């Protein structure tokens, strides 16, 4: 017993000199990477269609996605595992990661389109070959659960990717115009401002923005779906928020859940670091009852006003038929009074 006590005392003294692994070490900050511009996309190019998240239940959605991309003037290569299914997922984690890696490695493929979101993209983040992506920078398009890919790829490679319609999503006039403007026209400056539609009402009510805090800010644009973004907290797959413009959107989340996720960002120190903030649409985010609810206005005011950063909400971002096609990682000007985002630099690799 005496020897046992002495041994424990010795161990205790030793621990006083050495930090306990996993508790004393702070989370390391993601490395500061040089921004990586994707290669250009042109009419007639071959694009890869993959499903890195949930499975597609309706087989016609594969047809619709392929036809939509072809109608945009592109040729389509379907991922080997595009139509696979494992539970709610579009195949195993390795199969979904393989499709993504193979599309980046394939020199003939000039861009990658995700057919849908849902859930499961975060599972494949450790299986992605980020070196292949660095060596073959090309546009990646999708939104919702694809937020996991946008943030991981930007954190690990610095590559600009694109938050916008999925392959099987809405391809009406507005979204088609956004796609052509971003990818085919490739203007040096992209300007994102809500489309206002006049109705018989005396006042325009659709697509109106609300300024949370006035002013202008400049920074690299990061963000995506709020639920997916906060689920990456504490992982190495979130980029630094320092001096960034943060954009968010969500669907099917009650206000108390939005509040919980905003509090997660607050506890991470995000609102102390960012330069500006944009919230898009919160589709089907109505409260269900109980003792009462904070409104979304109150929630955003609580977390953003103390930091006095330019911020607005109501942008055409998220689970809506008409949505902006945003370059994630691009440097932008934010005007919270006008409700606009404007790129400051080219977002594609320039021809030699």
Coordinates of C-alpha atoms in Angstrom, one line a residue, residues 83 322 332:
X83 CA -27.0 6.4 -58.2
X322 CA -34.3 32.0 -57.1
X332 CA -16.2 41.0 -51.7

